[in-house]
PDB file of C-alpha atoms in Angstrom:
ATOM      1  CA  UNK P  12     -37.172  -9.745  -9.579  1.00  0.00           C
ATOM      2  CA  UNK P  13     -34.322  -7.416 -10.169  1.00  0.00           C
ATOM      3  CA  UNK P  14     -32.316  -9.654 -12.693  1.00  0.00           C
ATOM      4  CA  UNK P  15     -30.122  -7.309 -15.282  1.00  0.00           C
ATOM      5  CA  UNK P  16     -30.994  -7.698 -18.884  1.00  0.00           C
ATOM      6  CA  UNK P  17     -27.925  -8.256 -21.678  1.00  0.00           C
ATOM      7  CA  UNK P  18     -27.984  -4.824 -22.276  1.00  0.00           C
ATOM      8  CA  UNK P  19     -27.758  -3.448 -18.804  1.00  0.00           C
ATOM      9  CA  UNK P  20     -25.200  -6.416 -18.049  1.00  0.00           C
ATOM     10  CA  UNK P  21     -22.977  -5.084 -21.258  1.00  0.00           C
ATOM     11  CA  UNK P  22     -23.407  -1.654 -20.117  1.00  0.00           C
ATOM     12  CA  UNK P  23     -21.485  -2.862 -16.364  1.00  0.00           C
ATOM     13  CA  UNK P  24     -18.850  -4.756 -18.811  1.00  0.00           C
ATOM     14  CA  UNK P  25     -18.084  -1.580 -20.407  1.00  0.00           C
ATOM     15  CA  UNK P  26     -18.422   0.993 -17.715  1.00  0.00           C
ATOM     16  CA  UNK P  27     -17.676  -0.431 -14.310  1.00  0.00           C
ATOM     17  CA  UNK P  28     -20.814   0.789 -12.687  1.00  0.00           C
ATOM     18  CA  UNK P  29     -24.372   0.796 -13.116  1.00  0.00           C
ATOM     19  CA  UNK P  30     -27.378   3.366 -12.299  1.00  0.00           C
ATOM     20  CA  UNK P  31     -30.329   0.779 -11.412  1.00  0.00           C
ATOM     21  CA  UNK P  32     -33.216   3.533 -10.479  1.00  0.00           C
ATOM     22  CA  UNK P  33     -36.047   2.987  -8.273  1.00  0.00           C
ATOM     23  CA  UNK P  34     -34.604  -0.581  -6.896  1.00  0.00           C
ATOM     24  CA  UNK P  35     -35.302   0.105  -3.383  1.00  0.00           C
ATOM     25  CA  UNK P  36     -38.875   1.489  -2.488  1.00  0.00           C
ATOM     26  CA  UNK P  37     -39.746   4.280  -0.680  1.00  0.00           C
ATOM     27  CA  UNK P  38     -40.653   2.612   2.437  1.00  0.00           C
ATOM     28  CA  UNK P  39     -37.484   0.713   2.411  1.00  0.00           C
ATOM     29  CA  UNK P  40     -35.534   3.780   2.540  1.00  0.00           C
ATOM     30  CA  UNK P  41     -37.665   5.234   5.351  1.00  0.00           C
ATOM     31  CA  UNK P  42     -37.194   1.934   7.502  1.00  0.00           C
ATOM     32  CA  UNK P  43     -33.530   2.434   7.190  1.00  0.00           C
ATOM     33  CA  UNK P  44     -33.435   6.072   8.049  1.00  0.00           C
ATOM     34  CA  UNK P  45     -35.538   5.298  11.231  1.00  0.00           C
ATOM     35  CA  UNK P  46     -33.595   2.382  11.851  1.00  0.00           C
ATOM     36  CA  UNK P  47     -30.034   4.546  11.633  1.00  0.00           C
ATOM     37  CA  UNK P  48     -32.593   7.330  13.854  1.00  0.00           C
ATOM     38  CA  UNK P  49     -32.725   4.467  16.768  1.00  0.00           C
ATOM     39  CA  UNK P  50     -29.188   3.546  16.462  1.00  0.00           C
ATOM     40  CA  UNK P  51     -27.671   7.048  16.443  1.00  0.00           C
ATOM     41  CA  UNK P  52     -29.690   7.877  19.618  1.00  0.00           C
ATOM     42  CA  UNK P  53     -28.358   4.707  21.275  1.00  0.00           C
ATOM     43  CA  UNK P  54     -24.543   4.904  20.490  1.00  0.00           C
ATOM     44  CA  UNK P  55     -21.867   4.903  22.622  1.00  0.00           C
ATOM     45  CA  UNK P  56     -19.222   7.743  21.882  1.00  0.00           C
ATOM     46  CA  UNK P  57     -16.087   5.928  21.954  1.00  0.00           C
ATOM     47  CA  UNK P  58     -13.130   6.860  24.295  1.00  0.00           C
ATOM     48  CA  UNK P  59     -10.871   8.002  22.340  1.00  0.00           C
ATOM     49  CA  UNK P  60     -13.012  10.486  21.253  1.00  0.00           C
ATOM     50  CA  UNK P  61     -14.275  11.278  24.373  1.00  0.00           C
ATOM     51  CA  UNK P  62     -11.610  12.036  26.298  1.00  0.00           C
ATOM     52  CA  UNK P  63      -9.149  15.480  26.849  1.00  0.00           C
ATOM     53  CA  UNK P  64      -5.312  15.163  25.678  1.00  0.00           C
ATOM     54  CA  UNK P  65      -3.121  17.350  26.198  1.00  0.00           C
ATOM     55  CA  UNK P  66       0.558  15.776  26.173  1.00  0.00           C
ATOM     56  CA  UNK P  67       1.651  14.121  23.077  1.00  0.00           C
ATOM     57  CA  UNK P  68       2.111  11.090  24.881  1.00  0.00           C
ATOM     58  CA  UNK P  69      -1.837  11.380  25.256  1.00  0.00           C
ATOM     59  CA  UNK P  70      -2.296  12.402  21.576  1.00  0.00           C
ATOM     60  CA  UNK P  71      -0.420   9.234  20.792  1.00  0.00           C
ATOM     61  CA  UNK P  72      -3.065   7.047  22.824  1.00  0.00           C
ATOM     62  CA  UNK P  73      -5.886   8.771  21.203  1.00  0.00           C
ATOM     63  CA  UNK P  74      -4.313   7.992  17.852  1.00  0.00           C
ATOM     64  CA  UNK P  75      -4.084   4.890  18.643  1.00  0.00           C
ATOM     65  CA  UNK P  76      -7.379   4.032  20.228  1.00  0.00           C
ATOM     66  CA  UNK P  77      -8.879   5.468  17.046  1.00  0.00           C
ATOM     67  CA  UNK P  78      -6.921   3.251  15.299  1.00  0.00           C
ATOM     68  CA  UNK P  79      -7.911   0.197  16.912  1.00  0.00           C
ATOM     69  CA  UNK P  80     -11.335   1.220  16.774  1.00  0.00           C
ATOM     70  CA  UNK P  81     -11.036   1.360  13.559  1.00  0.00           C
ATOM     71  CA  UNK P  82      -9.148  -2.155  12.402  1.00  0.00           C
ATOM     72  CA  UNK P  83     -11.436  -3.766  15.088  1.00  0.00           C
ATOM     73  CA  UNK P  84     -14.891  -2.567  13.550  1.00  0.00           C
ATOM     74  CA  UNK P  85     -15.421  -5.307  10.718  1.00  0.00           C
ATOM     75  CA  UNK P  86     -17.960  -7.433  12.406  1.00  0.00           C
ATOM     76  CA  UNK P  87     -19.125  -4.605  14.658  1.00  0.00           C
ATOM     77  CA  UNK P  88     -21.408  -1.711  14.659  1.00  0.00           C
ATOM     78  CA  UNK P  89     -19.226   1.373  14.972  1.00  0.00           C
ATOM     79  CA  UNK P  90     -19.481   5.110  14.930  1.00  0.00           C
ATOM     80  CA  UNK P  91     -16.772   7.059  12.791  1.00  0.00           C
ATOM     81  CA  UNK P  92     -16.890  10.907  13.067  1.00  0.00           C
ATOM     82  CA  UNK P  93     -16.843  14.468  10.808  1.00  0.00           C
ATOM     83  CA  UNK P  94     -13.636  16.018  11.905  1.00  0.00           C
ATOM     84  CA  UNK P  95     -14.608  19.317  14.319  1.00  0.00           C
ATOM     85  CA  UNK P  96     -18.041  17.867  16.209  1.00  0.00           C
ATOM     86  CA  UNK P  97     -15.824  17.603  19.435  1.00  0.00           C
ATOM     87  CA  UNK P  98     -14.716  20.273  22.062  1.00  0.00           C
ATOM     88  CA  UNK P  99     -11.891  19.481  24.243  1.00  0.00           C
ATOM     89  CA  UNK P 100     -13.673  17.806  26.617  1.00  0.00           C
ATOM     90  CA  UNK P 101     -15.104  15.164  24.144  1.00  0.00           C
ATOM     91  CA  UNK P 102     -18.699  16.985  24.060  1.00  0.00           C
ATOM     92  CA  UNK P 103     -20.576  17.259  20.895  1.00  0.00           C
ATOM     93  CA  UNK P 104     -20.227  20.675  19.947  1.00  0.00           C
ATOM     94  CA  UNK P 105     -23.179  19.879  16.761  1.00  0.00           C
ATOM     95  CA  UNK P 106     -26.586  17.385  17.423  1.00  0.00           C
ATOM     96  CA  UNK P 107     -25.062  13.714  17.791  1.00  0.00           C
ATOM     97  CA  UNK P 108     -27.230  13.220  14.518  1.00  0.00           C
ATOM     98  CA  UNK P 109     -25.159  15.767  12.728  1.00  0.00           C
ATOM     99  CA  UNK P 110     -21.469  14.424  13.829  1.00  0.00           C
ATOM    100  CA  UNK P 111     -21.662  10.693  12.620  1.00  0.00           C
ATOM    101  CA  UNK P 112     -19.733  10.542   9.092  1.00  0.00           C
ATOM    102  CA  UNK P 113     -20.393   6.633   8.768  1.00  0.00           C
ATOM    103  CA  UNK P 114     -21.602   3.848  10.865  1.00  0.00           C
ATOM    104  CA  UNK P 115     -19.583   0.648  10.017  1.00  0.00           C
ATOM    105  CA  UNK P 116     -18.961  -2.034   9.192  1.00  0.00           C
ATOM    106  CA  UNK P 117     -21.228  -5.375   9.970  1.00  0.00           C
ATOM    107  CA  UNK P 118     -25.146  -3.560   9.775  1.00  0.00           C
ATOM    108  CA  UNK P 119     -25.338  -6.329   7.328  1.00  0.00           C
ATOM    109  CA  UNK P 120     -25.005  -8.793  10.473  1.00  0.00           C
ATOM    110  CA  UNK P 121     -25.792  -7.471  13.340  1.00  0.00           C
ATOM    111  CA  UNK P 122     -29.162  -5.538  12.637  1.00  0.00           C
ATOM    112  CA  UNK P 123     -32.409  -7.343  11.186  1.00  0.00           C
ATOM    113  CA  UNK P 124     -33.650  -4.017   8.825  1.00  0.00           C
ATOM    114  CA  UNK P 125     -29.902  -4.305   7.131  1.00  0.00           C
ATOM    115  CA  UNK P 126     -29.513  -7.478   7.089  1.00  0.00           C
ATOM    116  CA  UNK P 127     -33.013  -7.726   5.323  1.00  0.00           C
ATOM    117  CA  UNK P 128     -31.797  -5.276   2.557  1.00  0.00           C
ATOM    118  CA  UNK P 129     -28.603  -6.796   2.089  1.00  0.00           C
ATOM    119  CA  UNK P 130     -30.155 -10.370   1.455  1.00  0.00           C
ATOM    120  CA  UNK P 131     -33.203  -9.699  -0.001  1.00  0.00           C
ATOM    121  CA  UNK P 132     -34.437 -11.437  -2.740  1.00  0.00           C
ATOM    122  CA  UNK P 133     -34.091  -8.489  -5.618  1.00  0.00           C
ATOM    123  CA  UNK P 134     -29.947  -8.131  -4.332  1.00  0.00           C
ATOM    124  CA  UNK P 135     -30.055 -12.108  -4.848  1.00  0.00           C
ATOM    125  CA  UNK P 136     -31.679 -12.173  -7.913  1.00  0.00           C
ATOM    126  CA  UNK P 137     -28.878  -9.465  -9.077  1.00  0.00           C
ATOM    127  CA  UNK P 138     -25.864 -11.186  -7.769  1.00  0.00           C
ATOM    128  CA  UNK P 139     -27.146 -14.153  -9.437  1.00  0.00           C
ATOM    129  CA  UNK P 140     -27.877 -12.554 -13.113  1.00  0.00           C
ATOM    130  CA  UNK P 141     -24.508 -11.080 -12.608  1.00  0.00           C
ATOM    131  CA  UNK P 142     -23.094 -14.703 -12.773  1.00  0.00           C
ATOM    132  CA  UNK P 143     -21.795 -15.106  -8.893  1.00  0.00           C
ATOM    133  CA  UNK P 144     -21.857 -17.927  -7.667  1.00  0.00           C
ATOM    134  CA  UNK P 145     -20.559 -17.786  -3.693  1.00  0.00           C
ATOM    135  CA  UNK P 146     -20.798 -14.192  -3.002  1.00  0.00           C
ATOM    136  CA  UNK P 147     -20.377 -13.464   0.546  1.00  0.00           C
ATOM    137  CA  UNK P 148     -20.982 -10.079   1.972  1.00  0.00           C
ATOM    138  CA  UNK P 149     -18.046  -8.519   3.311  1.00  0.00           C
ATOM    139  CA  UNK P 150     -18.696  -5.322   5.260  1.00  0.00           C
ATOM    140  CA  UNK P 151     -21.485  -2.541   5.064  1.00  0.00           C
ATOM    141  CA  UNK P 152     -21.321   0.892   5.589  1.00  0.00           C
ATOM    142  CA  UNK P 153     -24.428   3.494   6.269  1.00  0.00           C
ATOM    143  CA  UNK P 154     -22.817   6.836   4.744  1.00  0.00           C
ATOM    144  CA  UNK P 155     -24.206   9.868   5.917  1.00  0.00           C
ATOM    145  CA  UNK P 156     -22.895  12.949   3.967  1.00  0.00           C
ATOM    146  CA  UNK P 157     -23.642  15.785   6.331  1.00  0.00           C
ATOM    147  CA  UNK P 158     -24.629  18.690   5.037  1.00  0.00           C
ATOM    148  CA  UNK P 159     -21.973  21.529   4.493  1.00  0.00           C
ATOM    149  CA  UNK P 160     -19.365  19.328   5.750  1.00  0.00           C
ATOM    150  CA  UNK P 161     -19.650  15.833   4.444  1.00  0.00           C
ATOM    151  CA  UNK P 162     -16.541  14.681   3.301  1.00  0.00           C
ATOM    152  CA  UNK P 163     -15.256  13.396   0.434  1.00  0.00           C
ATOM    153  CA  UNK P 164     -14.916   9.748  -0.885  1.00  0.00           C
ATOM    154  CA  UNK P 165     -16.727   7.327   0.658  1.00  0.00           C
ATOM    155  CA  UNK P 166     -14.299   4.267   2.349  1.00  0.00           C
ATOM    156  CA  UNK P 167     -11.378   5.217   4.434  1.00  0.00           C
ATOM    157  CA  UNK P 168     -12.197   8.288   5.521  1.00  0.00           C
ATOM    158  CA  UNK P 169     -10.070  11.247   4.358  1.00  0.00           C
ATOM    159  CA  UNK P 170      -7.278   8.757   3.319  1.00  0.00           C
ATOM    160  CA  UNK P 171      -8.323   8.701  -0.718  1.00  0.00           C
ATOM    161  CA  UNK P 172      -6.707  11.791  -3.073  1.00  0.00           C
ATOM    162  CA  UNK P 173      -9.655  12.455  -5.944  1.00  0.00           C
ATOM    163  CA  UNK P 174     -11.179   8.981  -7.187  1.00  0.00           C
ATOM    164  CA  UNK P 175     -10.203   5.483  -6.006  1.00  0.00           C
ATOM    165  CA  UNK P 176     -10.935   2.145  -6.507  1.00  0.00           C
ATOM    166  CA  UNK P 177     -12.461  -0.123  -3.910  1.00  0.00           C
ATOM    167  CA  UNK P 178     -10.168  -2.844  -4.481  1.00  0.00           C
ATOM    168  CA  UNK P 179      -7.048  -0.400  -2.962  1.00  0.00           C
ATOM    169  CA  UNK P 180      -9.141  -1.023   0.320  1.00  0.00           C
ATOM    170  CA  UNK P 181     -10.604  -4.710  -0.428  1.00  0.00           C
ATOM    171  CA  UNK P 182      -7.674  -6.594  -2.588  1.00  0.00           C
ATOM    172  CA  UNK P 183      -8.284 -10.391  -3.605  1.00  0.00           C
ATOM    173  CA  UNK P 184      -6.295 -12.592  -5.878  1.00  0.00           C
ATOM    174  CA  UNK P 185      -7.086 -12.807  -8.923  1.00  0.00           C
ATOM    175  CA  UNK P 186      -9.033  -9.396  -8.814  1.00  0.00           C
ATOM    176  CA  UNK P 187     -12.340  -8.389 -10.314  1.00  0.00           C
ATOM    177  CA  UNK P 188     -14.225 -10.563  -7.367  1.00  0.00           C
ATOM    178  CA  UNK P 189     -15.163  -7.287  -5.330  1.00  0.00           C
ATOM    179  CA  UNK P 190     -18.727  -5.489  -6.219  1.00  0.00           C
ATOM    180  CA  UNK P 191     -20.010  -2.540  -4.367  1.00  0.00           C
ATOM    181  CA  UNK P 192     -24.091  -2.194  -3.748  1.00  0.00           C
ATOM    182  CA  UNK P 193     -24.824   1.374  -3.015  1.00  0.00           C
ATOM    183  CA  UNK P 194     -28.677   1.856  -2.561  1.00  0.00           C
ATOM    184  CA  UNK P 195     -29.202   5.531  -2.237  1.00  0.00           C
ATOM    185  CA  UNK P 196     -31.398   6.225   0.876  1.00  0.00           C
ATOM    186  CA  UNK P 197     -31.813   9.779   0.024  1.00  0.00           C
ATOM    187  CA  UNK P 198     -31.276  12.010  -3.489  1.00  0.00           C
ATOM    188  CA  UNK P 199     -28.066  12.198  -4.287  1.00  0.00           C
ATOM    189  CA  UNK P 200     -27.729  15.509  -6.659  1.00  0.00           C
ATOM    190  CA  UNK P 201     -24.597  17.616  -8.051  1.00  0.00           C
ATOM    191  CA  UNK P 202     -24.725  19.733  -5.136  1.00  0.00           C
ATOM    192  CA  UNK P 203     -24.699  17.097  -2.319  1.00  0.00           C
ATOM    193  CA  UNK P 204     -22.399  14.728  -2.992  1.00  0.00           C
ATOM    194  CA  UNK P 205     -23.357  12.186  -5.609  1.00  0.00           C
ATOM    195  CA  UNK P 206     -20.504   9.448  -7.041  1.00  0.00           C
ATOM    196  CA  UNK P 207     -18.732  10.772 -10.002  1.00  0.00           C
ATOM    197  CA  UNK P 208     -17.047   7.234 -12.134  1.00  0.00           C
ATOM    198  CA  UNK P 209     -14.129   7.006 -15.208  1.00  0.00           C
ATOM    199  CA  UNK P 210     -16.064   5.089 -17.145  1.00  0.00           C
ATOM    200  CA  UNK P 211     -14.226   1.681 -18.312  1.00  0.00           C
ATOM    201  CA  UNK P 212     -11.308   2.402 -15.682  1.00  0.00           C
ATOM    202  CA  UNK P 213     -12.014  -1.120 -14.427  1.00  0.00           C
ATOM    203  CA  UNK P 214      -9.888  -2.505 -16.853  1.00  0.00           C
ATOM    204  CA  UNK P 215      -6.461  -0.607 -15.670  1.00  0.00           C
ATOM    205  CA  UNK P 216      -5.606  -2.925 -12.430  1.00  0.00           C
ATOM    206  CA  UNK P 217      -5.184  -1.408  -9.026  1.00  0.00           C
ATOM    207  CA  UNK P 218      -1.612   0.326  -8.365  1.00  0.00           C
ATOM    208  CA  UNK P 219      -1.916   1.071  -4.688  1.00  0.00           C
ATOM    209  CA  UNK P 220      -3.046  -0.572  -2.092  1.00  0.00           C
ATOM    210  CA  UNK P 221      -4.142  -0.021   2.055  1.00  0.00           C
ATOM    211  CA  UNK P 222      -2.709  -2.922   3.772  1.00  0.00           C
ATOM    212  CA  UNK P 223      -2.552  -3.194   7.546  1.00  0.00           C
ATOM    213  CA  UNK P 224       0.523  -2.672   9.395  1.00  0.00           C
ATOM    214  CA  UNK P 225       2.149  -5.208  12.048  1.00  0.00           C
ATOM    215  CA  UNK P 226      -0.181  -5.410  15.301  1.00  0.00           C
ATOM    216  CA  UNK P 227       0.769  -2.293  17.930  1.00  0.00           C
ATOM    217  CA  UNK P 228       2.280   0.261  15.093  1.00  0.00           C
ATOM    218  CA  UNK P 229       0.218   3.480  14.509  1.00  0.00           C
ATOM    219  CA  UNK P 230      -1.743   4.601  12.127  1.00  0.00           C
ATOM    220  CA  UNK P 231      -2.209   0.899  11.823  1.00  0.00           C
ATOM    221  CA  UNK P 232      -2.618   1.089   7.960  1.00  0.00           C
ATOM    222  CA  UNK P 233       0.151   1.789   5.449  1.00  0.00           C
ATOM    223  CA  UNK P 234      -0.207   2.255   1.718  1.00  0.00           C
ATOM    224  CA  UNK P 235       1.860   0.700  -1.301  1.00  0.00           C
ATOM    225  CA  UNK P 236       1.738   2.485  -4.094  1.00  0.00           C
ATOM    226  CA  UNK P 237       0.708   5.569  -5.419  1.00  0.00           C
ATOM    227  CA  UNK P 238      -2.574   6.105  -7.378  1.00  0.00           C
ATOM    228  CA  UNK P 239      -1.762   7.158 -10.823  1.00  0.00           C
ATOM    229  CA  UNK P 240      -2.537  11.190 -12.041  1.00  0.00           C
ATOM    230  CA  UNK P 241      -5.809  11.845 -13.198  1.00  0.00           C
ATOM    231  CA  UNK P 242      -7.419  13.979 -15.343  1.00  0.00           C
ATOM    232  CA  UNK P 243     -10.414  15.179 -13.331  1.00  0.00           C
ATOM    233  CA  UNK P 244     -12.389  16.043 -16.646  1.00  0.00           C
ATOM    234  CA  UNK P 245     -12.619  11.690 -17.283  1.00  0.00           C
ATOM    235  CA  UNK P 246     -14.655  12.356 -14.466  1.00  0.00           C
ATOM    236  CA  UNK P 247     -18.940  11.510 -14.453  1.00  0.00           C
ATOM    237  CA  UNK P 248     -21.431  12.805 -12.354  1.00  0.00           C
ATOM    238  CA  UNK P 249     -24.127   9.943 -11.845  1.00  0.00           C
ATOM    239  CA  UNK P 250     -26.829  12.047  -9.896  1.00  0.00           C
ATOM    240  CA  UNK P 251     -29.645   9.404  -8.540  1.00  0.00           C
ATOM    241  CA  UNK P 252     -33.106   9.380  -6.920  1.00  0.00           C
ATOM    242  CA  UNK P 253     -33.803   7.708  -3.732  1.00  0.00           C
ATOM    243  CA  UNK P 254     -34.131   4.320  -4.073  1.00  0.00           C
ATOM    244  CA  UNK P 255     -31.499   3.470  -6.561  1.00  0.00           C
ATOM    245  CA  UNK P 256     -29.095   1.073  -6.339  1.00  0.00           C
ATOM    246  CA  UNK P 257     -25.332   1.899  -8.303  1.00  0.00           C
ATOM    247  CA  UNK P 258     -23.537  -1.292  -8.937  1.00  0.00           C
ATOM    248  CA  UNK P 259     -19.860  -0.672  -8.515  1.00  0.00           C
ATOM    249  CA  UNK P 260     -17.021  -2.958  -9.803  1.00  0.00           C
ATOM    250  CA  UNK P 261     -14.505  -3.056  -7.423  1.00  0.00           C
ATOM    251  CA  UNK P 262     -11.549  -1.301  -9.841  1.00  0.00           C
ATOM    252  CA  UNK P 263     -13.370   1.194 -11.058  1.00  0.00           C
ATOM    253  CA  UNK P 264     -11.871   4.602 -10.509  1.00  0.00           C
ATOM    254  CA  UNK P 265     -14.974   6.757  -8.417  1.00  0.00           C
ATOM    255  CA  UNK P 266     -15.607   9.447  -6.065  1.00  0.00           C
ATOM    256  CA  UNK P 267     -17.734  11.866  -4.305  1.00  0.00           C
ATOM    257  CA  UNK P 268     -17.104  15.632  -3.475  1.00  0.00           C
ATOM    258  CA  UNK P 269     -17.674  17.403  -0.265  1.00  0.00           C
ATOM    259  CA  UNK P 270     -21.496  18.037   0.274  1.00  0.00           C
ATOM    260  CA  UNK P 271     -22.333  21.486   0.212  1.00  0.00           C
ATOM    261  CA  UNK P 272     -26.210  21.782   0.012  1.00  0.00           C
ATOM    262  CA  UNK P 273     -28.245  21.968   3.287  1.00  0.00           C
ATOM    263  CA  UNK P 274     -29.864  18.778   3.044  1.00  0.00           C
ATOM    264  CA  UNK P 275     -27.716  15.294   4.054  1.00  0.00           C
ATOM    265  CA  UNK P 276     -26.851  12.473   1.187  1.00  0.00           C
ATOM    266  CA  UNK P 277     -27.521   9.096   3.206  1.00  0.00           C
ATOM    267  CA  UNK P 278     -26.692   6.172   1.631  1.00  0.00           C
ATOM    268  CA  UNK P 279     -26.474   2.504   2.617  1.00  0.00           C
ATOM    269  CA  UNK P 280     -23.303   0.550   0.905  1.00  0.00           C
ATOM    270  CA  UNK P 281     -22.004  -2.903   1.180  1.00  0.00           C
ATOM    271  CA  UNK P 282     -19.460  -5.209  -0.528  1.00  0.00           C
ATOM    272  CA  UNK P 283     -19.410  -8.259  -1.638  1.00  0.00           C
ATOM    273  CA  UNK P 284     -16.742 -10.569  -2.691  1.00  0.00           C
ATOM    274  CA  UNK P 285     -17.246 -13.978  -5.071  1.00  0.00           C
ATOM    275  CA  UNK P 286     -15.522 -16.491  -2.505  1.00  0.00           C
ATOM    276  CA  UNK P 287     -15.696 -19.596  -5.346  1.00  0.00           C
ATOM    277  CA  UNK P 288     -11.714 -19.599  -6.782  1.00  0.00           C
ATOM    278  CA  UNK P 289     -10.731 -16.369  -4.670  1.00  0.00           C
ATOM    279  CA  UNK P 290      -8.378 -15.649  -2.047  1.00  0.00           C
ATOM    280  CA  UNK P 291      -9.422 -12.916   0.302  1.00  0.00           C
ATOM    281  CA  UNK P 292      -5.700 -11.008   0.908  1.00  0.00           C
ATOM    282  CA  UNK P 293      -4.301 -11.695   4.473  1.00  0.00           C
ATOM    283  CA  UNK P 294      -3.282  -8.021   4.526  1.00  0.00           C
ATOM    284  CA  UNK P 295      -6.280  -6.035   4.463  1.00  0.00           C
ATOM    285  CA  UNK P 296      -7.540  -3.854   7.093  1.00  0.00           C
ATOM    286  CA  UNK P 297     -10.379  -5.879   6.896  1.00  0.00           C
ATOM    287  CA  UNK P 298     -10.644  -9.498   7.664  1.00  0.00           C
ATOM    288  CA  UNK P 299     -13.221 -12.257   9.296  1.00  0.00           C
ATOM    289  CA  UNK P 300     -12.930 -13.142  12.855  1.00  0.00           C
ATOM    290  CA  UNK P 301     -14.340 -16.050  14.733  1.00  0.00           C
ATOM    291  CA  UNK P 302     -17.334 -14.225  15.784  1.00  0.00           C
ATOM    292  CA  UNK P 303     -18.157 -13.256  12.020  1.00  0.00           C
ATOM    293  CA  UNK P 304     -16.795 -14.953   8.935  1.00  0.00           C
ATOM    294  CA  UNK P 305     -17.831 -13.719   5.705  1.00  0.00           C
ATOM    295  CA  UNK P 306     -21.462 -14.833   5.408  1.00  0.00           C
ATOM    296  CA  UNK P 307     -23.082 -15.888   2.163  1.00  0.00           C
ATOM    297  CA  UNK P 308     -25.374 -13.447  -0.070  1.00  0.00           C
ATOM    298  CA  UNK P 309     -27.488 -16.471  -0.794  1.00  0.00           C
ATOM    299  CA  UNK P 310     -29.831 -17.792   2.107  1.00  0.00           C
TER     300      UNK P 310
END
């Protein structure tokens, strides 16, 4: 079982994060990349990105049809796409394969190889040696990382200046109830995108928050708050094999960089939240709905 030891537990105290290699075996990656194989070759191009605008008033629409998309995606399977893979006509102008930035953000709950990941018994046996007692999962993300053009971070897509903190995105009262799970499906190196951390920037609270804004308005997300300056050089890389899993806290100041190698960086993410004592905040993007509430780690 894939319980932590007191040192590796003191060394996600200290840090905020923590490299667990060779968690995941190699066929378990490979079932997931043939799974996300199937999935991509099924999807449904949404609308809004589908379709030719050419007045504002139509650029409005499409802005907010994205957005929409977007807010209403937490217990669905969704497509989100690299900026550019569309002509004007809504045609892929790269392989379909090659276009998806991230597939979000209920895998965990809607398809049997991710939901067998997320609950399996090492991720229980983890959670529990970690101390939680109610976690529920509450959204998963399969990240691609394109090659050449993947972009950087890895939440909100191109809405994060250089490192954030998960809890901006996923804010509960009292905080340090939010812990990331990202099980890389593929290498990730120097050159194609592995997370960079500030080790021990858990400890400094979050000072900005994404928070939706009232039903109708575009973008449909506002921020409060400003992240803080940073000196890049706090920065460190955490290159991984495939198969680990990186255990994030959910303040801890991370990133990614654009991928420029020629091979993708796919990784599998999800989030979970201790639900014993914590209050999930009415204003995030993301919240439960009647056909999915939050549903336990433990089964």
């Amino acid at each position: 079982m894939a319980c932590l030891n007191p040192s590796q537990l003191q060394k996600f105290q200290e840090n905020g994060f923590l490299v667990l290699e060779g968690f995941v075996s190699a066929e378990e990656c490979m079932a997931m990349q043939q799974r996300i194989s199937e999935i991509v070759a099924e999807m449904d191009v949404p609308p809004h990105c589908r379709t030719e605008f050419s007045t504002q008033e139509e650029e409005q629409l499409r802005a907010q049809g994205s957005t929409d998309y977007f807010l209403s995606s937490g217990d669905k399977i969704r497509f989100f796409f690299e900026k550019g893979v569309f002509d004007k006509k809504g045609n892929f102008v790269v392989p379909p394969e090659k276009a998806v930035n991230k597939i979000g953000h209920a895998l965990h709950a809607h398809d049997p190889v991710f939901r067998s990941v997320t609950h399996s018994p090492k991720v229980q046996a983890l959670a529990r040696s970690l101390g939680l007692q109610m976690p529920v999962v509450v959204q998963s993300m399969y990240i691609f990382k394109q090659p050449h053009f993947g972009g950087e971070g890895e939440l909100g897509a191109g809405l994060e200046p250089p490192g954030k903190v998960d809890a901006t995105f996923l804010y509960t009262e009292p905080l340090g109830r939010v812990l990331g799970m990202w099980i890389a499906v593929e290498d990730a190196t120097l050159t194609n995108g592995c997370l960079w951390f500030i080790p021990g920037s858990h400890t400094k609270g979050v000072s900005r928050r994404m928070i939706r804004a009232p039903a109708g308005s575009a973008p449909g997300t506002r921020f409060l708050g400003s992240e803080p300056a940073r000196d890049d050089s706090l920065f460190v890389p955490t290159p991984v094999q495939r198969g680990a899993l990186v255990l994030i806290h959910g303040e801890v100041v991370h990133k990614s960089e654009q991928n420029l190698s020629a091979c993708s960086r796919q990784a599998y993410t999800f989030h979970l939240m201790e639900a014993a004592g914590t209050v999930w905040s009415p204003e995030n993007w993301l919240q439960p709905t009647a056909d999915l509430a939050f549903p336990p780690l433990y089964t």
